[in-house]
mmCIF file of C-alpha atoms in Angstrom:
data_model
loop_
_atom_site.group_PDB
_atom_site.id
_atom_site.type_symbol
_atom_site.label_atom_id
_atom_site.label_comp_id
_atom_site.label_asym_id
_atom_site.label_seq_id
_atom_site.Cartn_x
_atom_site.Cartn_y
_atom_site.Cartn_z
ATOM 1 C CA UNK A 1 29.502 16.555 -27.514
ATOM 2 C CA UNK A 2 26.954 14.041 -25.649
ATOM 3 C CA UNK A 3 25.040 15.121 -23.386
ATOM 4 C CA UNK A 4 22.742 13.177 -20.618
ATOM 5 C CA UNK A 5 19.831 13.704 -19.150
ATOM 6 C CA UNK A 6 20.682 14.194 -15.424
ATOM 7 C CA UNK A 7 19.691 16.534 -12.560
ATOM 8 C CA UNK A 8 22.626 18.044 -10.683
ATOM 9 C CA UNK A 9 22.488 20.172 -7.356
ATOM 10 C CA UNK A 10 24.902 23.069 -7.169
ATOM 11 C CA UNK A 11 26.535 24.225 -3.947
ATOM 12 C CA UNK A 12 29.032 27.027 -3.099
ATOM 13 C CA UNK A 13 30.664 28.767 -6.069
ATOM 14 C CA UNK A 14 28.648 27.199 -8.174
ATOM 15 C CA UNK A 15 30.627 23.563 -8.141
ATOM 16 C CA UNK A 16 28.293 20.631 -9.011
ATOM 17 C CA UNK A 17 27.802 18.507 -6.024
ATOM 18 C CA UNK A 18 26.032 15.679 -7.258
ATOM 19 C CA UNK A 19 24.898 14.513 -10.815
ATOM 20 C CA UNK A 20 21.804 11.958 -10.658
ATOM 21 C CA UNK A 21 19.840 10.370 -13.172
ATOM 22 C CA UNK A 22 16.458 10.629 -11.739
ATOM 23 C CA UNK A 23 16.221 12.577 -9.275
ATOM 24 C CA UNK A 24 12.156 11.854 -8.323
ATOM 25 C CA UNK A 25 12.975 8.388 -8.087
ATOM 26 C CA UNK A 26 15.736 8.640 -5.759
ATOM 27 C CA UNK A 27 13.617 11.716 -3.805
ATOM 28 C CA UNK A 28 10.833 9.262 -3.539
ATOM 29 C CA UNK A 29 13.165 6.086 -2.375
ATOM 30 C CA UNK A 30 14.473 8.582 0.354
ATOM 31 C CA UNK A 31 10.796 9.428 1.480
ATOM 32 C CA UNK A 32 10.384 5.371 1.634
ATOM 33 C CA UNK A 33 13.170 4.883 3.957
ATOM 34 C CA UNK A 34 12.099 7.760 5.949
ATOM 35 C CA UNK A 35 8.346 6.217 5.770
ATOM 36 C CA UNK A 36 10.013 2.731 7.154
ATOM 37 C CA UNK A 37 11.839 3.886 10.118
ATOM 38 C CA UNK A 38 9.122 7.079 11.385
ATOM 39 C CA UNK A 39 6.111 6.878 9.408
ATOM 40 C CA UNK A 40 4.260 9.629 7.691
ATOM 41 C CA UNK A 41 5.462 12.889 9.939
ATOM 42 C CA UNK A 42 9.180 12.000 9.250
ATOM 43 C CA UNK A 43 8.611 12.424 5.293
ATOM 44 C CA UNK A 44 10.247 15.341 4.967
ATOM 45 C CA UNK A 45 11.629 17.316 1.458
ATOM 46 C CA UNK A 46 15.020 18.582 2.971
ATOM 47 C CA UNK A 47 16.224 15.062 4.542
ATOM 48 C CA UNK A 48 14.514 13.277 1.227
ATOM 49 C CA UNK A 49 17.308 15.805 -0.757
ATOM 50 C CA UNK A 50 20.114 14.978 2.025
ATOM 51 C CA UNK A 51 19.497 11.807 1.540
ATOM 52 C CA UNK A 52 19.623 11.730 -2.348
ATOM 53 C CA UNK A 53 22.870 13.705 -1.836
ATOM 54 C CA UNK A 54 21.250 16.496 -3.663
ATOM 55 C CA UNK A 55 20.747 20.222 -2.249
ATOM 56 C CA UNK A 56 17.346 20.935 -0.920
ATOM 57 C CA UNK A 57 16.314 23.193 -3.736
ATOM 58 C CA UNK A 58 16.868 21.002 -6.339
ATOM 59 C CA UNK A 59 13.599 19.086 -5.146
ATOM 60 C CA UNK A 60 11.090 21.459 -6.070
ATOM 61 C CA UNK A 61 12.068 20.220 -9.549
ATOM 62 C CA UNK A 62 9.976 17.305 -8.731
ATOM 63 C CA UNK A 63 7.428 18.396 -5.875
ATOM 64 C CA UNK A 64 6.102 21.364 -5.615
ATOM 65 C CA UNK A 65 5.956 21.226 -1.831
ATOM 66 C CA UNK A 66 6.229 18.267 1.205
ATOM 67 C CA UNK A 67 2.623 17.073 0.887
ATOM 68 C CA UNK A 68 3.619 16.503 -3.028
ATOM 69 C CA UNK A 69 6.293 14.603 -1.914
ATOM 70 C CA UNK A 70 4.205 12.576 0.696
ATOM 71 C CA UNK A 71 1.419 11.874 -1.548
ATOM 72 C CA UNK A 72 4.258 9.703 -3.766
ATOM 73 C CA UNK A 73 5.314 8.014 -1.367
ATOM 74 C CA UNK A 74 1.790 7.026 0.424
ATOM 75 C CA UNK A 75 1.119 5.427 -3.708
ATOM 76 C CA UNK A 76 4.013 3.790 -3.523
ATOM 77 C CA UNK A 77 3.088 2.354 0.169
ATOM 78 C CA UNK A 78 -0.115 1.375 -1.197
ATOM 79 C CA UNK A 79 1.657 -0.497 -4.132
ATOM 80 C CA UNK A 80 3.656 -2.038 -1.804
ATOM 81 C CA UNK A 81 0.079 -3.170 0.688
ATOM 82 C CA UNK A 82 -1.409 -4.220 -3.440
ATOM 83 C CA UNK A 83 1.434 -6.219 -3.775
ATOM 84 C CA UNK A 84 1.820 -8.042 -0.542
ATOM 85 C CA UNK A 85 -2.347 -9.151 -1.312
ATOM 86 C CA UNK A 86 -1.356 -10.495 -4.366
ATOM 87 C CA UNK A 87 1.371 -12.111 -2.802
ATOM 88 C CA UNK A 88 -1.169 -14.116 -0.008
ATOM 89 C CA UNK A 89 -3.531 -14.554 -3.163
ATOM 90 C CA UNK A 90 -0.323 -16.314 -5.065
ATOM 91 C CA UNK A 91 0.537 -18.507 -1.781
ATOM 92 C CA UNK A 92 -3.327 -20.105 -2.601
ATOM 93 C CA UNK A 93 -3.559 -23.518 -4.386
ATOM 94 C CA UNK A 94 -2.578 -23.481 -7.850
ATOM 95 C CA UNK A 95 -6.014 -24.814 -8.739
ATOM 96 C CA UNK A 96 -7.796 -21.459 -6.945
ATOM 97 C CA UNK A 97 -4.798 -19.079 -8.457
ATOM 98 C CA UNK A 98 -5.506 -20.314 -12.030
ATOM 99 C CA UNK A 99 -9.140 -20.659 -12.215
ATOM 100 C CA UNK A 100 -9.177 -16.449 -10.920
ATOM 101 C CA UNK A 101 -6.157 -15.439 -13.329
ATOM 102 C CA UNK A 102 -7.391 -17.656 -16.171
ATOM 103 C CA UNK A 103 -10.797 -15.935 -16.750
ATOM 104 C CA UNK A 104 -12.719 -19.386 -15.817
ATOM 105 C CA UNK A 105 -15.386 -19.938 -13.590
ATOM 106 C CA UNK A 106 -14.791 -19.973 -9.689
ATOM 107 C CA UNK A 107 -16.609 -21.705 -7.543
ATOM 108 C CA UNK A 108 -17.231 -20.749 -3.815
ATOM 109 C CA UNK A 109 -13.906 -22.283 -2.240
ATOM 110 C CA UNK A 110 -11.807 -20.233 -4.236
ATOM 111 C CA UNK A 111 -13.674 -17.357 -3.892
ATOM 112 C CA UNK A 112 -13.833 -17.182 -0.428
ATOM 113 C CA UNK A 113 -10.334 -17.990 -0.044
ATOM 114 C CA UNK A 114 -9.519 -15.105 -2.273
ATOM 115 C CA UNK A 115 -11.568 -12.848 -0.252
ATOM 116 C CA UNK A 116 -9.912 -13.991 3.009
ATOM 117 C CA UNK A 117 -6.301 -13.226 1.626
ATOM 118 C CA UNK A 118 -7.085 -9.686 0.798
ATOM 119 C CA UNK A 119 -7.658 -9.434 4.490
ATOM 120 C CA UNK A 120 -4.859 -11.620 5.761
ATOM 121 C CA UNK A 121 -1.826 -9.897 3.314
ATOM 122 C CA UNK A 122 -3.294 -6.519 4.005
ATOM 123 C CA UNK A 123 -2.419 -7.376 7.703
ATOM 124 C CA UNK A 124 0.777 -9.021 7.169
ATOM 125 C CA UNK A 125 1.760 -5.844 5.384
ATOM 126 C CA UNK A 126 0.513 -3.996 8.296
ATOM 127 C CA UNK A 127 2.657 -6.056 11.058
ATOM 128 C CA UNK A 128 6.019 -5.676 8.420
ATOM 129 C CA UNK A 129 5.795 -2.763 7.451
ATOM 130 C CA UNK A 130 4.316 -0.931 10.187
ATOM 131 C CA UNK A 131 6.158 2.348 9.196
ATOM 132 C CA UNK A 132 5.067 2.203 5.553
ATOM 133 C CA UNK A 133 1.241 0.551 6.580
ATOM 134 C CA UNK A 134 0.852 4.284 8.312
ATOM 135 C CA UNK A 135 2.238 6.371 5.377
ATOM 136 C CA UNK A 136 0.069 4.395 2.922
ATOM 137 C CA UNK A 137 -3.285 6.051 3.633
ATOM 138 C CA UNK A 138 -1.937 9.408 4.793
ATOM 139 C CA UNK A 139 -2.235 11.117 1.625
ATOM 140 C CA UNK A 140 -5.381 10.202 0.747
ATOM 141 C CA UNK A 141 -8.207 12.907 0.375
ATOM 142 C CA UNK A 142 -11.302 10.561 -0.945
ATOM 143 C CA UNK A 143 -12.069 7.493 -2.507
ATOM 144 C CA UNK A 144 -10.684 8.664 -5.736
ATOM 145 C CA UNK A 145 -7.078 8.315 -4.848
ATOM 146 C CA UNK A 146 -8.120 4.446 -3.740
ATOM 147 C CA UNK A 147 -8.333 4.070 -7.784
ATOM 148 C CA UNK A 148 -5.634 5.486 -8.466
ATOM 149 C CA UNK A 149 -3.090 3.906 -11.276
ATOM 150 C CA UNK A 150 -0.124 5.000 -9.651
ATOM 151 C CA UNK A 151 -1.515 2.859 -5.959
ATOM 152 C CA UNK A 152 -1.700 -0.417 -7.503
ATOM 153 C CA UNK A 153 0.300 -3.521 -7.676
ATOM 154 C CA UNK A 154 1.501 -6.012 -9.977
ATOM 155 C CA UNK A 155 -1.635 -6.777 -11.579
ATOM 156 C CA UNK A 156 -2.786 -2.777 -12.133
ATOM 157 C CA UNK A 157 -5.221 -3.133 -9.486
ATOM 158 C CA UNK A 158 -5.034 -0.902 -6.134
ATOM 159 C CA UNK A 159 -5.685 -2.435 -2.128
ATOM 160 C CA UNK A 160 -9.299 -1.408 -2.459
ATOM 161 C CA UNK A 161 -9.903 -2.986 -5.811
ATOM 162 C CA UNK A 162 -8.662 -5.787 -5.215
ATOM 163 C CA UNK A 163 -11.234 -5.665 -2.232
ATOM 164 C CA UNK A 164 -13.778 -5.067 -4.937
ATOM 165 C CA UNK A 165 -12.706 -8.093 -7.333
ATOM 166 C CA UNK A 166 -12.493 -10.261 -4.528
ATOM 167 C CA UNK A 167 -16.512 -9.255 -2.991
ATOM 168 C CA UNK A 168 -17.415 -9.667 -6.352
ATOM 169 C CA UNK A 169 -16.456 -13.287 -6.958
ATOM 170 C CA UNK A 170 -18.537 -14.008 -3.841
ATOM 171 C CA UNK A 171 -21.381 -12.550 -5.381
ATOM 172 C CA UNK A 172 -20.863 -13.859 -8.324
ATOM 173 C CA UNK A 173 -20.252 -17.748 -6.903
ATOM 174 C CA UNK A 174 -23.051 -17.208 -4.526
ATOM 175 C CA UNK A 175 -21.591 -16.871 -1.194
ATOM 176 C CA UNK A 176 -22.735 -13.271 -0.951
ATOM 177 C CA UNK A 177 -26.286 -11.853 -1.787
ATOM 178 C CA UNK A 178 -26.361 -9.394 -4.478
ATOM 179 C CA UNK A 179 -28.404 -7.278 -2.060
ATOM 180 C CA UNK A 180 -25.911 -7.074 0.452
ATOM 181 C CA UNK A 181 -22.777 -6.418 -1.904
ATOM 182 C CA UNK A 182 -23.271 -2.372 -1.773
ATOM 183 C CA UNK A 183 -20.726 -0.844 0.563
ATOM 184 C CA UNK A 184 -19.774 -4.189 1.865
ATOM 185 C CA UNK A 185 -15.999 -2.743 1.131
ATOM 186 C CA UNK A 186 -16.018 -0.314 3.540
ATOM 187 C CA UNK A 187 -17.624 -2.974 6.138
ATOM 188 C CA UNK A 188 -14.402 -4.905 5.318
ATOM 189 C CA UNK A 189 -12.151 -2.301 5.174
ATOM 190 C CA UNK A 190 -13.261 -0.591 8.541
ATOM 191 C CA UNK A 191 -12.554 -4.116 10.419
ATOM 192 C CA UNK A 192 -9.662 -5.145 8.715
ATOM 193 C CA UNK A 193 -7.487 -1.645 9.372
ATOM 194 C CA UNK A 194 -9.467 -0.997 12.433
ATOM 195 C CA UNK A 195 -7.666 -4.514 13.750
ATOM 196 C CA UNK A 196 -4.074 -3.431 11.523
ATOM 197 C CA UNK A 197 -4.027 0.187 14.013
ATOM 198 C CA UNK A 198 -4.368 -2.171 17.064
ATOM 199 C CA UNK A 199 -2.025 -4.232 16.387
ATOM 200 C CA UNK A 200 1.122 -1.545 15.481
ATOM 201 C CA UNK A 201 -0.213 1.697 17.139
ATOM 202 C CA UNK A 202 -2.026 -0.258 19.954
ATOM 203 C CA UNK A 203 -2.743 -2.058 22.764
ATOM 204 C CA UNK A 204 -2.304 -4.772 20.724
ATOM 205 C CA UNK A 205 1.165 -4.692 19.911
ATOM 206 C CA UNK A 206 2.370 -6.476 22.559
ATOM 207 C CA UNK A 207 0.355 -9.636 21.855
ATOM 208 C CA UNK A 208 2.297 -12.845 20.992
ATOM 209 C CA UNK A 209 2.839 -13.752 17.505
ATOM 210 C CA UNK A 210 0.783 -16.755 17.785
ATOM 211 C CA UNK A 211 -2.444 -15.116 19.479
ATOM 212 C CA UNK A 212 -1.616 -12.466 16.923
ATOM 213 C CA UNK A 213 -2.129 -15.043 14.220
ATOM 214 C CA UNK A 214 -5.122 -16.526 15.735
ATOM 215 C CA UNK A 215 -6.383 -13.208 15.889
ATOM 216 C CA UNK A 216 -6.088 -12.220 12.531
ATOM 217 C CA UNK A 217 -7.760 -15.926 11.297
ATOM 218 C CA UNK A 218 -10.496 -15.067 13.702
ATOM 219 C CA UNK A 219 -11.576 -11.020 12.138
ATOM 220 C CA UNK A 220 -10.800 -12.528 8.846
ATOM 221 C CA UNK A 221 -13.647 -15.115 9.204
ATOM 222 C CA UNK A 222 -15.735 -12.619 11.559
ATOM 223 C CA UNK A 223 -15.522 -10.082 8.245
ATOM 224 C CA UNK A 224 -16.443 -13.310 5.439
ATOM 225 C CA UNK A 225 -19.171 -14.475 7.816
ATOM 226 C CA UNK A 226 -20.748 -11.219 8.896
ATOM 227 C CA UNK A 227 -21.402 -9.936 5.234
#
């Protein structure tokens, strides 16, 4: 007899209500959808299993508890903020794109235009995805989880590596000072999110799209200039 390799919910007298082939994927597409529409708060284990069609038991399989199952899906958030700054970085000339994929030496155009497009995609994500932008840091205890394998994107890199890669080609072209590259990350970071919270939680949401645009251009080049 074959067998597969399934995880089935049981209900009642013991009938089999639903058979599924991975469950933690499905658990953790639920807790995206939730993520989407309500943000962190609405990730929730028992509406993750309702939603999988499995009974609410059959998740502790999987995670051991809610904040297991919110920790998943703030990684897969950030993989999702990773990929939409690779994304802006792939929209760049080809010449700029190749020169950074390629291993050969950058100069300073490409490099800052690099830099600026960790910024701008991390705010694009941020204004799409406002529901996911809010889960993606929730789970996140220290700076170790911003290294984490399981946050990055396409290229195996997470949001605040890339951040890294891209402050190092400026020191490494010349725009920025060696001296001044320590902690310049978290200068970035802090402006860039501070601006991403204003925008979807604040009293910046109601701004039109084009002085939202302007505005993001404007911190962008505030961050690249100030460093």
């Amino acid at each position: 007899m074959t067998t597969t390799n399934t995880d089935s919910a049981t209900e009642g007298h013991g009938r089999s209500t639903y058979r599924h082939g991975d469950l933690r994927r499905a658990l953790i597409d639920a807790g995206l959808e939730l993520a989407r529409s309500g943000g962190p708060s609405a990730v929730v284990l028992r509406e993750a299993t309702r939603r999988a069609g499995v009974a609410p038991n059959a998740a502790y399989r999987h995670f051991a508890d809610r904040s297991a199952l919110l920790e998943a899906v703030c990684s897969e958030c950030q993989s999702g903020v990773a990929r939409a700054i690779e994304d802006e970085q792939a929209a760049l000339p080809v010449a700029d794109v190749a020169a950074s994929d390629s291993g050969t030496t950058m100069d300073a155009t490409a490099a800052r235009l690099r830099f600026r497009a960790v910024g701008t995609g991390y705010l694009r994500f941020a204004l799409s995805e406002p529901g996911l932008f809010r889960t993606a840091f929730t789970a996140s205890s220290d700076l170790e989880s911003a290294t984490s394998a399981a946050r990055a994107g396409a290229r195996g890199l997470t949001p605040f590596q890339l951040l890294g890669e891209a402050l190092d080609d400026l020191v490494t072209t010349g725009v920025l000072p060696a001296e001044r590259r320590p902690g310049a990350e978290f200068l970035a970071w802090s402006a860039v999110h501070g601006l991403a919270s204003l925008l979807i939680d604040g009293p910046l949401r109601a701004l039109p799209a084009a002085a939202t645009e302007a505005l993001i251009g404007r911190v962008v080049t505030m961050v690249e200039q100030g460093l």
